[in-house]
Amino acid sequence: MRRIERGSVWSWALTIAVSTALILVSENPPATGQIQPVIRPQEISESDGIPVLIKHLPDWENARGTARLASTIPDLKLILGDRSVFSEIEMIAGSEAVTAEYSTGRLLLIEFPTPQASSAADAAILQNLAQTPSPGTFYRRIGNYNAFVFDATSEHAAEELLDQIKYEKTVQWLGEDPYHQRKLERYLVGTSVEVLISTIIFILLGLGGSIAIGVIAGFAFFRIRDQRRTQRIAFSDAGGLTRLNLDGLSEQIEPKAR
């Protein structure tokens, strides 16, 4: 019979005990602290491997330390707690969210895959906030982003934080753009309206300028003629002939002394 050394037995028993403890801890995590959901980002930067949505956060270099990604409402509740507005949001397939801590408050950025989904969520969110106002909560739709600031220190600070969010994503078609004709029509209509408005403004300015110049020139001409008229001593239309001075405008001819 093969002899088993005592040290090997103890090493084998210790390995089993450690593995069992790790399994129990992983299945029953400590109650302290929040469990952060682990999701796979939909878009990752090819240069540094950072999720693109995190880079759309204001001052993301400093905020990335507290940034957390989520793809479902239960994930958001684990990170931010149960907010009443979450009951009105449906994160459909393709939706993604990121939240980060700022000195102003907790920022939440939800991106929907289509403008229609973002618009529908926007209407539901606005209705919920109007019916059940939440102090310290501010909201704004920015492109396909539905952005929140929770536990904000002030409205002004929250608005400044929301102003820093820019929706910079663009759509590129592999083939011909199916909306090219519609965009062209919209461009032509907008350009025609701008040209028409510019033409009307130019005509009105030209007409007003002509009237103003005419009034100024006429007034100046009248004043000059009036000044010349006052400098005249007498006026006669007799062509140098003798005439009766009935209107008192001709010079008095004194009789020559004999």
mmCIF file of C-alpha atoms in Angstrom, residues 73-182:
data_model
loop_
_atom_site.group_PDB
_atom_site.id
_atom_site.type_symbol
_atom_site.label_atom_id
_atom_site.label_comp_id
_atom_site.label_asym_id
_atom_site.label_seq_id
_atom_site.Cartn_x
_atom_site.Cartn_y
_atom_site.Cartn_z
ATOM 1 C CA ILE A 73 -33.552 49.186 -15.269
ATOM 2 C CA PRO A 74 -32.683 46.661 -12.507
ATOM 3 C CA ASP A 75 -29.015 47.470 -13.136
ATOM 4 C CA LEU A 76 -29.753 51.175 -12.697
ATOM 5 C CA LYS A 77 -31.641 50.487 -9.478
ATOM 6 C CA LEU A 78 -28.634 48.612 -8.096
ATOM 7 C CA ILE A 79 -26.399 51.608 -8.819
ATOM 8 C CA LEU A 80 -28.693 54.595 -8.151
ATOM 9 C CA GLY A 81 -31.396 53.124 -5.943
ATOM 10 C CA ASP A 82 -35.093 52.861 -6.718
ATOM 11 C CA ARG A 83 -36.082 56.173 -8.335
ATOM 12 C CA SER A 84 -39.745 56.778 -9.154
ATOM 13 C CA VAL A 85 -38.929 57.862 -12.690
ATOM 14 C CA PHE A 86 -37.414 54.444 -13.462
ATOM 15 C CA SER A 87 -40.909 52.970 -13.541
ATOM 16 C CA GLU A 88 -41.644 54.997 -16.684
ATOM 17 C CA ILE A 89 -38.484 54.036 -18.589
ATOM 18 C CA GLU A 90 -38.273 50.926 -20.754
ATOM 19 C CA MET A 91 -34.738 50.138 -21.855
ATOM 20 C CA ILE A 92 -35.364 48.140 -25.010
ATOM 21 C CA ALA A 93 -32.745 46.005 -26.721
ATOM 22 C CA GLY A 94 -29.847 48.165 -27.817
ATOM 23 C CA SER A 95 -30.257 50.686 -25.010
ATOM 24 C CA GLU A 96 -27.308 51.532 -22.822
ATOM 25 C CA ALA A 97 -26.751 53.819 -19.838
ATOM 26 C CA VAL A 98 -23.821 55.289 -17.971
ATOM 27 C CA THR A 99 -23.778 57.077 -14.650
ATOM 28 C CA ALA A 100 -21.007 58.987 -12.907
ATOM 29 C CA GLU A 101 -20.546 61.046 -9.767
ATOM 30 C CA TYR A 102 -19.927 64.802 -9.999
ATOM 31 C CA SER A 103 -19.691 67.553 -7.428
ATOM 32 C CA THR A 104 -23.024 68.799 -8.774
ATOM 33 C CA GLY A 105 -24.786 65.467 -8.332
ATOM 34 C CA ARG A 106 -25.136 62.042 -9.902
ATOM 35 C CA LEU A 107 -25.378 62.168 -13.703
ATOM 36 C CA LEU A 108 -27.268 59.485 -15.624
ATOM 37 C CA LEU A 109 -27.032 59.240 -19.397
ATOM 38 C CA ILE A 110 -29.381 56.801 -21.182
ATOM 39 C CA GLU A 111 -28.865 56.196 -24.889
ATOM 40 C CA PHE A 112 -31.661 54.650 -26.935
ATOM 41 C CA PRO A 113 -31.023 52.962 -30.297
ATOM 42 C CA THR A 114 -33.602 55.045 -32.205
ATOM 43 C CA PRO A 115 -34.967 58.605 -31.973
ATOM 44 C CA GLN A 116 -38.482 57.174 -31.688
ATOM 45 C CA ALA A 117 -37.591 55.221 -28.555
ATOM 46 C CA SER A 118 -35.861 58.241 -27.042
ATOM 47 C CA SER A 119 -38.871 60.452 -27.852
ATOM 48 C CA ALA A 120 -41.316 57.974 -26.300
ATOM 49 C CA ALA A 121 -39.212 57.752 -23.154
ATOM 50 C CA ASP A 122 -38.959 61.547 -23.067
ATOM 51 C CA ALA A 123 -42.752 61.952 -23.064
ATOM 52 C CA ALA A 124 -43.167 59.376 -20.287
ATOM 53 C CA ILE A 125 -40.387 60.924 -18.192
ATOM 54 C CA LEU A 126 -41.768 64.446 -18.489
ATOM 55 C CA GLN A 127 -45.233 63.238 -17.485
ATOM 56 C CA ASN A 128 -43.825 61.408 -14.457
ATOM 57 C CA LEU A 129 -41.770 64.399 -13.313
ATOM 58 C CA ALA A 130 -44.804 66.681 -13.717
ATOM 59 C CA GLN A 131 -47.054 64.385 -11.674
ATOM 60 C CA THR A 132 -44.526 63.437 -8.992
ATOM 61 C CA PRO A 133 -41.869 66.171 -8.758
ATOM 62 C CA SER A 134 -38.612 65.032 -7.207
ATOM 63 C CA PRO A 135 -36.490 67.727 -5.534
ATOM 64 C CA GLY A 136 -32.923 67.698 -6.749
ATOM 65 C CA THR A 137 -33.787 65.831 -9.956
ATOM 66 C CA PHE A 138 -33.325 67.576 -13.299
ATOM 67 C CA TYR A 139 -33.857 66.140 -16.762
ATOM 68 C CA ARG A 140 -33.206 66.993 -20.402
ATOM 69 C CA ARG A 141 -33.315 65.145 -23.728
ATOM 70 C CA ILE A 142 -30.183 65.666 -25.858
ATOM 71 C CA GLY A 143 -30.339 63.894 -29.220
ATOM 72 C CA ASN A 144 -30.907 60.212 -28.461
ATOM 73 C CA TYR A 145 -29.677 60.798 -24.908
ATOM 74 C CA ASN A 146 -32.083 61.114 -22.012
ATOM 75 C CA ALA A 147 -29.986 62.779 -19.318
ATOM 76 C CA PHE A 148 -30.712 63.088 -15.589
ATOM 77 C CA VAL A 149 -28.994 64.815 -12.703
ATOM 78 C CA PHE A 150 -29.988 63.269 -9.379
ATOM 79 C CA ASP A 151 -29.409 64.825 -5.962
ATOM 80 C CA ALA A 152 -28.262 68.089 -7.550
ATOM 81 C CA THR A 153 -26.899 70.841 -5.334
ATOM 82 C CA SER A 154 -28.750 73.542 -7.306
ATOM 83 C CA GLU A 155 -30.726 73.975 -10.508
ATOM 84 C CA HIS A 156 -28.113 76.283 -12.013
ATOM 85 C CA ALA A 157 -25.312 73.772 -11.417
ATOM 86 C CA ALA A 158 -27.413 70.944 -12.875
ATOM 87 C CA GLU A 159 -28.199 72.979 -16.002
ATOM 88 C CA GLU A 160 -24.515 73.771 -16.479
ATOM 89 C CA LEU A 161 -23.660 70.079 -16.209
ATOM 90 C CA LEU A 162 -26.346 69.148 -18.755
ATOM 91 C CA ASP A 163 -25.101 71.859 -21.111
ATOM 92 C CA GLN A 164 -21.771 70.036 -21.367
ATOM 93 C CA ILE A 165 -23.378 66.921 -22.869
ATOM 94 C CA LYS A 166 -23.109 66.774 -26.666
ATOM 95 C CA TYR A 167 -24.727 64.169 -28.899
ATOM 96 C CA GLU A 168 -21.978 63.614 -31.479
ATOM 97 C CA LYS A 169 -22.976 60.379 -33.150
ATOM 98 C CA THR A 170 -23.680 60.353 -36.890
ATOM 99 C CA VAL A 171 -25.212 57.762 -39.222
ATOM 100 C CA GLN A 172 -23.270 56.649 -42.305
ATOM 101 C CA TRP A 173 -24.970 54.546 -44.957
ATOM 102 C CA LEU A 174 -22.974 51.824 -46.705
ATOM 103 C CA GLY A 175 -24.925 52.423 -49.902
ATOM 104 C CA GLU A 176 -27.088 55.280 -51.140
ATOM 105 C CA ASP A 177 -28.781 57.312 -48.437
ATOM 106 C CA PRO A 178 -32.533 56.536 -48.669
ATOM 107 C CA TYR A 179 -33.316 59.972 -47.225
ATOM 108 C CA HIS A 180 -31.102 61.878 -49.665
ATOM 109 C CA GLN A 181 -34.026 63.253 -51.703
ATOM 110 C CA ARG A 182 -35.889 64.338 -48.573
#
